[in-house]
Amino acid sequence: MGLFDAFKSEPPKLSPRLALAVGLLFMMAADGEIESEEIGQLQSVVGGDGDLIQTAVKYLRSVKYEQFLSDASALLNSQQKLCVLINMADSLLSDGHADAAEQKTFANALQVFGYTEDGFKGHFETIALKNNRSIF
C-alpha cells in the first residue's frame, strides 16, 4: 500500500446517463479550455442536473479517456453511442472552432464506438449548420 492510497476513491459506477455527461466533459476539456458555450451545452443536455455533473467530474478525474471509451462502448447500445457522439460533436462545434486536440478526442470516440468519419459525416454537417449563426 502506497503512502497516498488512503486518499484514493473508486470512480463512480458508469451508467448510460453518466456516460453522456462524461463524454461531454472529456470533449469540453480536450483543448484545455472550457468555454461558456460548452458549459451551456452541457447544462442543456443534462437538464441542469448538478448532481450528475458533479459525479461526471469525479469520474473524469479518476478515469483516463481511453478507459472511459472502452467502458462506455461495452455499456451503451447503438442508439446511446450515437447520442453520445452527436452531443460530443455539438459540444465540439459550440464555440465555433475545432482545434487538433478536440478533433483527436472526437476521432477516438468515433473509432471506439464503431463509426467512421464518412459514416458520421451527415450528422456532423447537420450539427455544423445548426451552430452556424452567421447564415442569418
The first five atom37 places (N, CA, C, CB, O) and aatype in JSON, in Angstrom:
{
  "aatype": [12, 7, 10, 13, 3, 0, 13, 11, 15, 6, 14, 14, 11, 10, 15, 14, 1, 10, 0, 10, 0, 19, 7, 10, 10, 13, 12, 12, 0, 0, 3, 7, 6, 9, 6, 15, 6, 6, 9, 7, 5, 10, 5, 15, 19, 19, 7, 7, 3, 7, 3, 10, 9, 5, 16, 0, 19, 11, 18, 10, 1, 15, 19, 11, 18, 6, 5, 13, 10, 15, 3, 0, 15, 0, 10, 10, 2, 15, 5, 5, 11, 10, 4, 19, 10, 9, 2, 12, 0, 3, 15, 10, 10, 15, 3, 7, 8, 0, 3, 0, 0, 6, 5, 11, 16, 13, 0, 2, 0, 10, 5, 19, 13, 7, 18, 16, 6, 3, 7, 13, 11, 7, 8, 13, 6, 16, 9, 0, 10, 11, 2, 2, 1, 15, 9, 13],
  "atom_mask": [
    [1, 1, 1, 1, 1],
    [1, 1, 1, 0, 1],
    [1, 1, 1, 1, 1],
    [1, 1, 1, 1, 1],
    [1, 1, 1, 1, 1],
    [1, 1, 1, 1, 1],
    [1, 1, 1, 1, 1],
    [1, 1, 1, 1, 1],
    [1, 1, 1, 1, 1],
    [1, 1, 1, 1, 1],
    [1, 1, 1, 1, 1],
    [1, 1, 1, 1, 1],
    [1, 1, 1, 1, 1],
    [1, 1, 1, 1, 1],
    [1, 1, 1, 1, 1],
    [1, 1, 1, 1, 1],
    [1, 1, 1, 1, 1],
    [1, 1, 1, 1, 1],
    [1, 1, 1, 1, 1],
    [1, 1, 1, 1, 1],
    [1, 1, 1, 1, 1],
    [1, 1, 1, 1, 1],
    [1, 1, 1, 0, 1],
    [1, 1, 1, 1, 1],
    [1, 1, 1, 1, 1],
    [1, 1, 1, 1, 1],
    [1, 1, 1, 1, 1],
    [1, 1, 1, 1, 1],
    [1, 1, 1, 1, 1],
    [1, 1, 1, 1, 1],
    [1, 1, 1, 1, 1],
    [1, 1, 1, 0, 1],
    [1, 1, 1, 1, 1],
    [1, 1, 1, 1, 1],
    [1, 1, 1, 1, 1],
    [1, 1, 1, 1, 1],
    [1, 1, 1, 1, 1],
    [1, 1, 1, 1, 1],
    [1, 1, 1, 1, 1],
    [1, 1, 1, 0, 1],
    [1, 1, 1, 1, 1],
    [1, 1, 1, 1, 1],
    [1, 1, 1, 1, 1],
    [1, 1, 1, 1, 1],
    [1, 1, 1, 1, 1],
    [1, 1, 1, 1, 1],
    [1, 1, 1, 0, 1],
    [1, 1, 1, 0, 1],
    [1, 1, 1, 1, 1],
    [1, 1, 1, 0, 1],
    [1, 1, 1, 1, 1],
    [1, 1, 1, 1, 1],
    [1, 1, 1, 1, 1],
    [1, 1, 1, 1, 1],
    [1, 1, 1, 1, 1],
    [1, 1, 1, 1, 1],
    [1, 1, 1, 1, 1],
    [1, 1, 1, 1, 1],
    [1, 1, 1, 1, 1],
    [1, 1, 1, 1, 1],
    [1, 1, 1, 1, 1],
    [1, 1, 1, 1, 1],
    [1, 1, 1, 1, 1],
    [1, 1, 1, 1, 1],
    [1, 1, 1, 1, 1],
    [1, 1, 1, 1, 1],
    [1, 1, 1, 1, 1],
    [1, 1, 1, 1, 1],
    [1, 1, 1, 1, 1],
    [1, 1, 1, 1, 1],
    [1, 1, 1, 1, 1],
    [1, 1, 1, 1, 1],
    [1, 1, 1, 1, 1],
    [1, 1, 1, 1, 1],
    [1, 1, 1, 1, 1],
    [1, 1, 1, 1, 1],
    [1, 1, 1, 1, 1],
    [1, 1, 1, 1, 1],
    [1, 1, 1, 1, 1],
    [1, 1, 1, 1, 1],
    [1, 1, 1, 1, 1],
    [1, 1, 1, 1, 1],
    [1, 1, 1, 1, 1],
    [1, 1, 1, 1, 1],
    [1, 1, 1, 1, 1],
    [1, 1, 1, 1, 1],
    [1, 1, 1, 1, 1],
    [1, 1, 1, 1, 1],
    [1, 1, 1, 1, 1],
    [1, 1, 1, 1, 1],
    [1, 1, 1, 1, 1],
    [1, 1, 1, 1, 1],
    [1, 1, 1, 1, 1],
    [1, 1, 1, 1, 1],
    [1, 1, 1, 1, 1],
    [1, 1, 1, 0, 1],
    [1, 1, 1, 1, 1],
    [1, 1, 1, 1, 1],
    [1, 1, 1, 1, 1],
    [1, 1, 1, 1, 1],
    [1, 1, 1, 1, 1],
    [1, 1, 1, 1, 1],
    [1, 1, 1, 1, 1],
    [1, 1, 1, 1, 1],
    [1, 1, 1, 1, 1],
    [1, 1, 1, 1, 1],
    [1, 1, 1, 1, 1],
    [1, 1, 1, 1, 1],
    [1, 1, 1, 1, 1],
    [1, 1, 1, 1, 1],
    [1, 1, 1, 1, 1],
    [1, 1, 1, 1, 1],
    [1, 1, 1, 1, 1],
    [1, 1, 1, 0, 1],
    [1, 1, 1, 1, 1],
    [1, 1, 1, 1, 1],
    [1, 1, 1, 1, 1],
    [1, 1, 1, 1, 1],
    [1, 1, 1, 0, 1],
    [1, 1, 1, 1, 1],
    [1, 1, 1, 1, 1],
    [1, 1, 1, 0, 1],
    [1, 1, 1, 1, 1],
    [1, 1, 1, 1, 1],
    [1, 1, 1, 1, 1],
    [1, 1, 1, 1, 1],
    [1, 1, 1, 1, 1],
    [1, 1, 1, 1, 1],
    [1, 1, 1, 1, 1],
    [1, 1, 1, 1, 1],
    [1, 1, 1, 1, 1],
    [1, 1, 1, 1, 1],
    [1, 1, 1, 1, 1],
    [1, 1, 1, 1, 1],
    [1, 1, 1, 1, 1],
    [1, 1, 1, 1, 1]
  ],
  "atom_positions": [
    [[0.85, -1.18, 0.0], [0.0, 0.0, 0.0], [0.88, 1.24, 0.0], [-0.96, 0.0, 1.22], [1.77, 1.38, 0.84]],
    [[0.63, 2.14, -0.95], [1.4, 3.36, -1.06], [0.98, 4.39, -0.03], [0.0, 0.0, 0.0], [-0.08, 4.28, 0.58]],
    [[1.81, 5.37, 0.16], [1.59, 6.4, 1.15], [0.25, 7.13, 0.96], [2.72, 7.4, 1.11], [-0.42, 7.45, 1.94]],
    [[-0.14, 7.37, -0.27], [-1.34, 8.16, -0.52], [-2.54, 7.33, -0.97], [-1.05, 9.21, -1.55], [-3.56, 7.9, -1.34]],
    [[-2.44, 6.02, -0.94], [-3.54, 5.16, -1.36], [-4.81, 5.37, -0.55], [-3.13, 3.72, -1.26], [-5.91, 5.16, -1.07]],
    [[-4.68, 5.79, 0.69], [-5.86, 6.02, 1.54], [-6.72, 7.16, 1.01], [-5.43, 6.31, 2.97], [-7.91, 7.25, 1.34]],
    [[-6.14, 8.03, 0.19], [-6.89, 9.17, -0.33], [-7.57, 8.88, -1.66], [-5.97, 10.35, -0.49], [-8.35, 9.69, -2.16]],
    [[-7.29, 7.72, -2.23], [-7.9, 7.34, -3.5], [-9.31, 6.82, -3.26], [-7.05, 6.28, -4.23], [-9.59, 6.19, -2.24]],
    [[-10.17, 7.08, -4.19], [-11.51, 6.52, -4.11], [-11.86, 5.89, -5.45], [-12.56, 7.61, -3.71], [-11.3, 6.25, -6.49]],
    [[-12.76, 4.97, -5.41], [-13.21, 4.33, -6.63], [-14.01, 5.33, -7.47], [-14.06, 3.07, -6.31], [-14.75, 6.15, -6.91]],
    [[-13.87, 5.27, -8.77], [-14.69, 6.16, -9.61], [-16.16, 5.74, -9.49], [-14.23, 6.12, -11.1], [-16.46, 4.58, -9.19]],
    [[-17.06, 6.67, -9.74], [-18.48, 6.31, -9.73], [-18.75, 5.23, -10.77], [-19.36, 7.55, -9.99], [-18.05, 5.14, -11.78]],
    [[-19.77, 4.42, -10.53], [-20.17, 3.39, -11.49], [-20.77, 4.05, -12.72], [-21.18, 2.38, -10.85], [-21.68, 4.87, -12.61]],
    [[-20.26, 3.69, -13.88], [-20.71, 4.29, -15.12], [-22.1, 3.78, -15.48], [-19.71, 3.98, -16.25], [-22.35, 2.57, -15.48]],
    [[-22.98, 4.7, -15.79], [-24.32, 4.4, -16.28], [-24.46, 5.09, -17.64], [-25.44, 4.87, -15.26], [-23.65, 5.95, -17.97]],
    [[-25.46, 4.75, -18.42], [-25.63, 5.44, -19.71], [-25.76, 6.96, -19.56], [-26.85, 4.89, -20.42], [-25.16, 7.7, -20.33]],
    [[-26.54, 7.41, -18.6], [-26.71, 8.86, -18.4], [-25.39, 9.51, -17.98], [-27.8, 9.14, -17.34], [-25.06, 10.6, -18.44]],
    [[-24.65, 8.84, -17.1], [-23.36, 9.36, -16.68], [-22.38, 9.37, -17.85], [-22.79, 8.54, -15.51], [-21.58, 10.29, -17.99]],
    [[-22.44, 8.35, -18.7], [-21.55, 8.29, -19.87], [-21.78, 9.49, -20.79], [-21.78, 6.98, -20.65], [-20.82, 10.02, -21.36]],
    [[-23.02, 9.9, -20.94], [-23.31, 11.08, -21.77], [-22.63, 12.31, -21.18], [-24.83, 11.31, -21.88], [-21.96, 13.06, -21.9]],
    [[-22.8, 12.54, -19.88], [-22.21, 13.71, -19.24], [-20.68, 13.65, -19.27], [-22.7, 13.84, -17.8], [-20.03, 14.65, -19.52]],
    [[-20.12, 12.48, -19.01], [-18.66, 12.33, -19.01], [-18.1, 12.55, -20.41], [-18.25, 10.93, -18.49], [-17.08, 13.21, -20.57]],
    [[-18.77, 11.99, -21.42], [-18.32, 12.21, -22.79], [-18.27, 13.68, -23.14], [0.0, 0.0, 0.0], [-17.32, 14.15, -23.78]],
    [[-19.29, 14.42, -22.72], [-19.3, 15.86, -22.98], [-18.17, 16.56, -22.22], [-20.66, 16.47, -22.58], [-17.52, 17.45, -22.76]],
    [[-17.94, 16.17, -20.98], [-16.86, 16.79, -20.21], [-15.5, 16.51, -20.83], [-16.89, 16.31, -18.77], [-14.67, 17.42, -20.92]],
    [[-15.26, 15.28, -21.25], [-13.98, 14.99, -21.91], [-13.83, 15.84, -23.18], [-13.87, 13.49, -22.25], [-12.75, 16.33, -23.47]],
    [[-14.92, 15.99, -23.92], [-14.87, 16.8, -25.14], [-14.57, 18.27, -24.8], [-16.21, 16.69, -25.92], [-13.75, 18.92, -25.45]],
    [[-15.25, 18.76, -23.78], [-15.06, 20.16, -23.37], [-13.62, 20.42, -22.91], [-16.03, 20.51, -22.24], [-13.06, 21.48, -23.19]],
    [[-13.04, 19.46, -22.22], [-11.7, 19.64, -21.65], [-10.58, 19.34, -22.64], [-11.55, 18.77, -20.43], [-9.41, 19.57, -22.33]],
    [[-10.9, 18.82, -23.81], [-9.89, 18.36, -24.76], [-8.89, 19.44, -25.16], [-10.56, 17.83, -26.0], [-7.7, 19.16, -25.32]],
    [[-9.36, 20.66, -25.31], [-8.47, 21.74, -25.75], [-7.85, 22.51, -24.59], [-9.22, 22.69, -26.64], [-7.14, 23.49, -24.81]],
    [[-8.12, 22.08, -23.37], [-7.54, 22.74, -22.21], [-8.32, 23.96, -21.75], [0.0, 0.0, 0.0], [-7.95, 24.58, -20.75]],
    [[-9.38, 24.31, -22.44], [-10.21, 25.45, -22.08], [-11.67, 25.02, -22.12], [-9.95, 26.65, -23.02], [-12.09, 24.29, -23.02]],
    [[-12.42, 25.48, -21.15], [-13.85, 25.21, -21.17], [-14.56, 26.54, -21.39], [-14.33, 24.51, -19.83], [-14.57, 27.42, -20.52]],
    [[-15.15, 26.67, -22.56], [-15.82, 27.91, -22.95], [-17.24, 27.96, -22.4], [-15.83, 28.05, -24.48], [-17.83, 26.92, -22.09]],
    [[-17.77, 29.16, -22.27], [-19.13, 29.31, -21.74], [-20.16, 28.61, -22.62], [-19.49, 30.8, -21.6], [-21.16, 28.09, -22.12]],
    [[-19.93, 28.58, -23.93], [-20.85, 27.89, -24.84], [-20.88, 26.4, -24.53], [-20.44, 28.12, -26.3], [-21.93, 25.76, -24.61]],
    [[-19.74, 25.85, -24.18], [-19.65, 24.43, -23.88], [-20.37, 24.11, -22.56], [-18.18, 23.99, -23.8], [-21.03, 23.07, -22.45]],
    [[-20.23, 24.98, -21.58], [-20.93, 24.78, -20.3], [-22.43, 24.84, -20.52], [-20.49, 25.85, -19.26], [-23.18, 24.04, -19.96]],
    [[-22.87, 25.78, -21.34], [-24.29, 25.87, -21.66], [-24.78, 24.62, -22.36], [0.0, 0.0, 0.0], [-25.89, 24.15, -22.1]],
    [[-23.97, 24.08, -23.25], [-24.31, 22.84, -23.95], [-24.46, 21.69, -22.96], [-23.24, 22.49, -25.0], [-25.43, 20.93, -23.04]],
    [[-23.52, 21.57, -22.04], [-23.58, 20.5, -21.03], [-24.84, 20.64, -20.19], [-22.32, 20.54, -20.12], [-25.55, 19.65, -19.96]],
    [[-25.13, 21.84, -19.73], [-26.31, 22.05, -18.89], [-27.6, 21.76, -19.64], [-26.33, 23.47, -18.37], [-28.54, 21.22, -19.07]],
    [[-27.65, 22.11, -20.9], [-28.87, 21.84, -21.66], [-29.05, 20.34, -21.9], [-28.84, 22.58, -23.01], [-30.19, 19.85, -21.93]],
    [[-27.97, 19.61, -22.06], [-28.06, 18.18, -22.32], [-28.45, 17.41, -21.06], [-26.73, 17.66, -22.85], [-29.29, 16.51, -21.12]],
    [[-27.87, 17.76, -19.92], [-28.16, 17.01, -18.69], [-29.31, 17.62, -17.91], [-26.93, 16.95, -17.81], [-29.65, 17.13, -16.83]],
    [[-29.91, 18.67, -18.43], [-31.08, 19.26, -17.78], [-30.77, 19.98, -16.49], [0.0, 0.0, 0.0], [-31.62, 20.05, -15.61]],
    [[-29.58, 20.51, -16.36], [-29.23, 21.24, -15.15], [-29.09, 20.35, -13.93], [0.0, 0.0, 0.0], [-29.2, 20.83, -12.8]],
    [[-28.84, 19.06, -14.12], [-28.7, 18.1, -13.02], [-27.31, 18.26, -12.4], [-28.91, 16.64, -13.52], [-26.34, 17.66, -12.86]],
    [[-27.24, 19.09, -11.35], [-25.96, 19.38, -10.71], [-25.28, 18.15, -10.12], [0.0, 0.0, 0.0], [-24.06, 18.03, -10.17]],
    [[-26.08, 17.23, -9.57], [-25.5, 16.0, -9.0], [-24.84, 15.17, -10.09], [-26.59, 15.18, -8.29], [-23.76, 14.62, -9.89]],
    [[-25.49, 15.08, -11.25], [-24.92, 14.32, -12.36], [-23.62, 14.96, -12.82], [-25.92, 14.23, -13.52], [-22.64, 14.26, -13.1]],
    [[-23.59, 16.28, -12.91], [-22.38, 16.97, -13.36], [-21.25, 16.74, -12.35], [-22.65, 18.49, -13.53], [-20.11, 16.49, -12.75]],
    [[-21.55, 16.83, -11.06], [-20.51, 16.59, -10.05], [-19.99, 15.16, -10.11], [-21.06, 16.89, -8.64], [-18.78, 14.94, -9.99]],
    [[-20.88, 14.2, -10.3], [-20.47, 12.81, -10.42], [-19.62, 12.61, -11.68], [-21.7, 11.88, -10.46], [-18.63, 11.87, -11.65]],
    [[-20.0, 13.27, -12.77], [-19.24, 13.17, -14.01], [-17.83, 13.75, -13.85], [-19.98, 13.89, -15.15], [-16.87, 13.2, -14.37]],
    [[-17.73, 14.87, -13.14], [-16.41, 15.47, -12.89], [-15.56, 14.52, -12.06], [-16.56, 16.84, -12.17], [-14.37, 14.35, -12.34]],
    [[-16.15, 13.9, -11.05], [-15.42, 12.93, -10.22], [-14.94, 11.76, -11.08], [-16.32, 12.42, -9.05], [-13.8, 11.31, -10.94]],
    [[-15.8, 11.26, -11.96], [-15.43, 10.16, -12.84], [-14.28, 10.59, -13.75], [-16.66, 9.7, -13.68], [-13.29, 9.87, -13.9]],
    [[-14.41, 11.76, -14.36], [-13.39, 12.26, -15.29], [-12.03, 12.37, -14.61], [-13.8, 13.63, -15.85], [-11.0, 12.09, -15.22]],
    [[-12.02, 12.78, -13.36], [-10.76, 12.96, -12.63], [-10.1, 11.63, -12.26], [-10.99, 13.77, -11.38], [-8.91, 11.6, -11.95]],
    [[-10.86, 10.54, -12.28], [-10.31, 9.27, -11.82], [-10.13, 8.23, -12.91], [-11.17, 8.72, -10.76], [-9.56, 7.17, -12.66]],
    [[-10.61, 8.5, -14.12], [-10.54, 7.52, -15.21], [-9.97, 8.19, -16.46], [-11.95, 6.92, -15.5], [-10.4, 9.27, -16.85]],
    [[-9.01, 7.55, -17.07], [-8.44, 8.07, -18.31], [-9.45, 7.95, -19.45], [-7.13, 7.31, -18.67], [-10.34, 7.09, -19.43]],
    [[-9.31, 8.82, -20.43], [-10.25, 8.89, -21.55], [-10.4, 7.56, -22.27], [-9.81, 9.96, -22.52], [-11.51, 7.14, -22.58]],
    [[-9.29, 6.9, -22.54], [-9.32, 5.63, -23.27], [-10.11, 4.57, -22.49], [-7.89, 5.13, -23.54], [-10.86, 3.79, -23.08]],
    [[-9.95, 4.56, -21.17], [-10.69, 3.61, -20.34], [-12.18, 3.94, -20.35], [-10.15, 3.61, -18.89], [-13.02, 3.05, -20.41]],
    [[-12.49, 5.25, -20.28], [-13.89, 5.67, -20.37], [-14.51, 5.18, -21.67], [-14.0, 7.19, -20.27], [-15.61, 4.62, -21.67]],
    [[-13.81, 5.39, -22.79], [-14.36, 4.98, -24.08], [-14.6, 3.48, -24.12], [-13.42, 5.38, -25.21], [-15.64, 3.02, -24.62]],
    [[-13.66, 2.71, -23.62], [-13.81, 1.27, -23.6], [-15.0, 0.84, -22.74], [-12.53, 0.61, -23.09], [-15.81, 0.01, -23.15]],
    [[-15.1, 1.41, -21.54], [-16.2, 1.08, -20.63], [-17.54, 1.51, -21.21], [-15.98, 1.74, -19.26], [-18.52, 0.76, -21.16]],
    [[-17.59, 2.71, -21.77], [-18.83, 3.22, -22.34], [-19.26, 2.39, -23.55], [-18.68, 4.69, -22.73], [-20.44, 2.12, -23.73]],
    [[-18.3, 2.0, -24.37], [-18.62, 1.21, -25.55], [-19.24, -0.13, -25.17], [-17.37, 0.99, -26.39], [-20.15, -0.6, -25.83]],
    [[-18.73, -0.73, -24.09], [-19.28, -2.01, -23.63], [-20.65, -1.84, -22.98], [-18.32, -2.66, -22.64], [-21.46, -2.77, -23.0]],
    [[-20.91, -0.68, -22.41], [-22.14, -0.42, -21.67], [-23.3, 0.03, -22.57], [-21.89, 0.63, -20.62], [-24.44, -0.4, -22.39]],
    [[-23.0, 0.9, -23.52], [-24.06, 1.57, -24.29], [-24.54, 0.74, -25.47], [-23.56, 2.9, -24.79], [-23.78, -0.02, -26.07]],
    [[-25.83, 0.89, -25.79], [-26.34, 0.27, -27.01], [-26.04, 1.22, -28.18], [-27.89, -0.02, -26.9], [-25.52, 2.31, -27.98]],
    [[-26.38, 0.81, -29.39], [-26.0, 1.59, -30.57], [-26.65, 2.98, -30.59], [-26.38, 0.84, -31.84], [-26.02, 3.95, -31.0]],
    [[-27.9, 3.08, -30.16], [-28.56, 4.4, -30.12], [-27.89, 5.31, -29.1], [-30.06, 4.25, -29.78], [-27.71, 6.5, -29.35]],
    [[-27.53, 4.76, -27.94], [-26.88, 5.56, -26.91], [-25.51, 6.02, -27.37], [-26.77, 4.77, -25.62], [-25.12, 7.16, -27.1]],
    [[-24.77, 5.16, -28.05], [-23.45, 5.56, -28.58], [-23.61, 6.72, -29.56], [-22.75, 4.36, -29.26], [-22.87, 7.7, -29.5]],
    [[-24.57, 6.59, -30.46], [-24.79, 7.65, -31.44], [-25.2, 8.94, -30.75], [-25.86, 7.23, -32.46], [-24.76, 10.02, -31.14]],
    [[-26.04, 8.85, -29.74], [-26.46, 10.04, -28.98], [-25.26, 10.71, -28.32], [-27.51, 9.65, -27.91], [-25.13, 11.94, -28.38]],
    [[-24.4, 9.93, -27.7], [-23.2, 10.5, -27.07], [-22.33, 11.18, -28.13], [-22.39, 9.39, -26.33], [-21.85, 12.29, -27.92]],
    [[-22.13, 10.52, -29.26], [-21.31, 11.1, -30.33], [-21.9, 12.38, -30.88], [-21.14, 10.1, -31.46], [-21.18, 13.36, -31.1]],
    [[-23.2, 12.4, -31.1], [-23.85, 13.61, -31.62], [-23.7, 14.76, -30.63], [-25.34, 13.34, -31.91], [-23.42, 15.89, -31.03]],
    [[-23.9, 14.47, -29.35], [-23.75, 15.52, -28.35], [-22.3, 15.96, -28.2], [-24.28, 15.05, -27.02], [-22.04, 17.15, -27.98]],
    [[-21.35, 15.03, -28.32], [-19.94, 15.41, -28.29], [-19.6, 16.31, -29.48], [-19.04, 14.15, -28.28], [-18.87, 17.29, -29.34]],
    [[-20.12, 15.97, -30.66], [-19.87, 16.79, -31.84], [-20.49, 18.17, -31.68], [-20.43, 16.1, -33.1], [-19.89, 19.17, -32.07]],
    [[-21.67, 18.22, -31.11], [-22.33, 19.5, -30.88], [-21.5, 20.35, -29.91], [-23.76, 19.29, -30.32], [-21.34, 21.55, -30.13]],
    [[-20.98, 19.74, -28.87], [-20.12, 20.45, -27.93], [-18.84, 20.91, -28.62], [-19.8, 19.57, -26.72], [-18.38, 22.03, -28.41]],
    [[-18.27, 20.04, -29.44], [-17.05, 20.35, -30.18], [-17.24, 21.6, -31.04], [-16.66, 19.16, -31.07], [-16.33, 22.43, -31.13]],
    [[-18.39, 21.73, -31.66], [-18.64, 22.84, -32.57], [-19.3, 24.05, -31.9], [-19.48, 22.37, -33.7], [-19.5, 25.07, -32.56]],
    [[-19.65, 23.95, -30.63], [-20.43, 25.01, -29.99], [-19.67, 26.32, -29.84], [-20.88, 24.54, -28.65], [-20.29, 27.38, -29.79]],
    [[-18.34, 26.27, -29.77], [-17.59, 27.51, -29.63], [-17.07, 28.04, -30.97], [-16.43, 27.31, -28.67], [-16.31, 29.0, -31.01]],
    [[-17.48, 27.41, -32.05], [-17.17, 27.93, -33.39], [-15.88, 27.43, -34.01], [0.0, 0.0, 0.0], [-15.57, 27.79, -35.14]],
    [[-15.11, 26.62, -33.3], [-13.88, 26.07, -33.89], [-13.56, 24.72, -33.27], [-12.7, 27.05, -33.69], [-14.02, 24.38, -32.18]],
    [[-12.75, 23.96, -34.0], [-12.35, 22.63, -33.52], [-10.84, 22.52, -33.66], [-13.08, 21.48, -34.32], [-10.32, 22.36, -34.77]],
    [[-10.13, 22.61, -32.54], [-8.68, 22.51, -32.63], [-8.24, 21.05, -32.73], [-8.01, 23.19, -31.42], [-9.07, 20.14, -32.64]],
    [[-6.95, 20.83, -32.9], [-6.43, 19.48, -33.15], [-6.73, 18.53, -32.0], [-4.93, 19.54, -33.39], [-7.07, 17.37, -32.23]],
    [[-6.6, 18.99, -30.76], [-6.86, 18.11, -29.6], [-8.33, 17.69, -29.56], [-6.48, 18.82, -28.28], [-8.63, 16.53, -29.26]],
    [[-9.23, 18.6, -29.86], [-10.66, 18.27, -29.89], [-10.96, 17.28, -31.02], [-11.51, 19.55, -30.07], [-11.73, 16.33, -30.83]],
    [[-10.35, 17.51, -32.16], [-10.57, 16.61, -33.3], [-10.08, 15.19, -32.96], [-9.85, 17.14, -34.55], [-10.74, 14.21, -33.3]],
    [[-8.92, 15.09, -32.3], [-8.38, 13.79, -31.94], [-9.27, 13.1, -30.91], [-6.95, 13.93, -31.39], [-9.53, 11.9, -31.0]],
    [[-9.74, 13.85, -29.93], [-10.64, 13.31, -28.9], [-11.9, 12.75, -29.55], [-11.0, 14.39, -27.86], [-12.35, 11.65, -29.2]],
    [[-12.47, 13.5, -30.47], [-13.68, 13.05, -31.14], [-13.41, 11.85, -32.05], [-14.29, 14.2, -31.94], [-14.2, 10.91, -32.08]],
    [[-12.3, 11.89, -32.77], [-11.96, 10.77, -33.66], [-11.79, 9.47, -32.87], [-10.66, 11.09, -34.44], [-12.19, 8.41, -33.34]],
    [[-11.2, 9.56, -31.68], [-11.05, 8.37, -30.84], [-12.42, 7.81, -30.44], [-10.23, 8.7, -29.58], [-12.62, 6.6, -30.47]],
    [[-13.34, 8.69, -30.07], [-14.68, 8.24, -29.69], [-15.38, 7.6, -30.88], [-15.51, 9.42, -29.16], [-16.02, 6.56, -30.74]],
    [[-15.28, 8.21, -32.05], [-15.88, 7.62, -33.26], [-15.39, 6.2, -33.47], [-15.55, 8.48, -34.5], [-16.17, 5.28, -33.68]],
    [[-14.07, 6.04, -33.41], [-13.46, 4.73, -33.69], [-13.89, 3.69, -32.66], [-11.93, 4.85, -33.71], [-14.29, 2.59, -33.03]],
    [[-13.79, 4.02, -31.37], [-14.12, 3.05, -30.33], [-15.6, 2.7, -30.35], [-13.73, 3.61, -28.94], [-15.97, 1.56, -30.06]],
    [[-16.45, 3.65, -30.7], [-17.89, 3.4, -30.76], [-18.33, 2.76, -32.08], [-18.65, 4.7, -30.55], [-19.51, 2.51, -32.29]],
    [[-17.37, 2.49, -32.96], [-17.66, 1.74, -34.17], [-18.13, 2.57, -35.36], [0.0, 0.0, 0.0], [-18.83, 2.05, -36.23]],
    [[-17.76, 3.84, -35.41], [-18.16, 4.71, -36.52], [-16.93, 5.16, -37.29], [-18.97, 5.93, -36.01], [-15.81, 5.14, -36.77]],
    [[-17.15, 5.58, -38.52], [-16.1, 6.19, -39.32], [-16.47, 7.65, -39.55], [-15.9, 5.43, -40.68], [-17.62, 8.05, -39.35]],
    [[-15.5, 8.43, -39.97], [-15.8, 9.83, -40.29], [-16.83, 9.91, -41.41], [-14.51, 10.58, -40.7], [-17.75, 10.72, -41.35]],
    [[-16.68, 9.06, -42.43], [-17.65, 9.07, -43.54], [-19.04, 8.68, -43.05], [-17.2, 8.12, -44.65], [-20.03, 9.27, -43.49]],
    [[-19.12, 7.7, -42.17], [-20.41, 7.26, -41.66], [-21.09, 8.28, -40.76], [0.0, 0.0, 0.0], [-22.31, 8.26, -40.62]],
    [[-20.31, 9.17, -40.15], [-20.85, 10.18, -39.25], [-21.02, 11.53, -39.94], [-19.95, 10.33, -38.04], [-21.59, 12.46, -39.36]],
    [[-20.53, 11.65, -41.15], [-20.48, 12.94, -41.84], [-21.82, 13.66, -41.91], [-19.97, 12.73, -43.24], [-21.88, 14.87, -41.69]],
    [[-22.9, 12.95, -42.19], [-24.22, 13.58, -42.28], [-24.64, 14.22, -40.97], [0.0, 0.0, 0.0], [-25.18, 15.33, -40.95]],
    [[-24.39, 13.53, -39.88], [-24.71, 14.08, -38.55], [-23.87, 15.33, -38.29], [-24.47, 13.03, -37.44], [-24.38, 16.35, -37.81]],
    [[-22.6, 15.24, -38.62], [-21.68, 16.35, -38.37], [-22.09, 17.59, -39.17], [-20.24, 15.94, -38.73], [-22.07, 18.7, -38.64]],
    [[-22.45, 17.4, -40.42], [-22.86, 18.53, -41.26], [-24.12, 19.19, -40.73], [-23.08, 18.08, -42.71], [-24.25, 20.41, -40.77]],
    [[-25.05, 18.39, -40.24], [-26.28, 18.95, -39.66], [-25.97, 19.77, -38.42], [-27.27, 17.82, -39.31], [-26.52, 20.85, -38.24]],
    [[-25.09, 19.26, -37.56], [-24.72, 19.98, -36.35], [-23.97, 21.27, -36.7], [-23.84, 19.1, -35.43], [-24.21, 22.31, -36.08]],
    [[-23.09, 21.2, -37.68], [-22.36, 22.4, -38.11], [-23.32, 23.46, -38.61], [-21.34, 22.04, -39.21], [-23.15, 24.64, -38.32]],
    [[-24.33, 23.06, -39.37], [-25.34, 24.0, -39.85], [-26.14, 24.58, -38.68], [-26.27, 23.32, -40.85], [-26.41, 25.78, -38.65]],
    [[-26.51, 23.74, -37.74], [-27.26, 24.17, -36.56], [-26.5, 25.26, -35.8], [-27.55, 22.97, -35.63], [-27.1, 26.21, -35.3]],
    [[-25.18, 25.12, -35.71], [-24.37, 26.06, -34.94], [-23.86, 27.25, -35.77], [-23.2, 25.33, -34.35], [-23.16, 28.11, -35.23]],
    [[-24.19, 27.32, -37.03], [-23.71, 28.4, -37.9], [-24.7, 29.56, -37.89], [-23.49, 27.9, -39.35], [-25.59, 29.64, -38.73]],
    [[-24.53, 30.45, -36.93], [-25.45, 31.59, -36.82], [-25.14, 32.68, -37.85], [-25.39, 32.19, -35.42], [-25.93, 33.6, -38.03]],
    [[-23.98, 32.57, -38.52], [-23.59, 33.61, -39.48], [-24.46, 33.59, -40.74], [-22.13, 33.43, -39.87], [-24.4, 34.52, -41.54]],
    [[-25.25, 32.54, -40.92], [-26.11, 32.47, -42.11], [-27.31, 33.41, -42.0], [-26.58, 31.04, -42.34], [-28.03, 33.61, -42.99]],
    [[-27.54, 33.97, -40.83], [-28.7, 34.86, -40.65], [-28.33, 36.31, -40.79], [-29.34, 34.64, -39.29], [-29.19, 37.18, -40.67]]
  ]
}
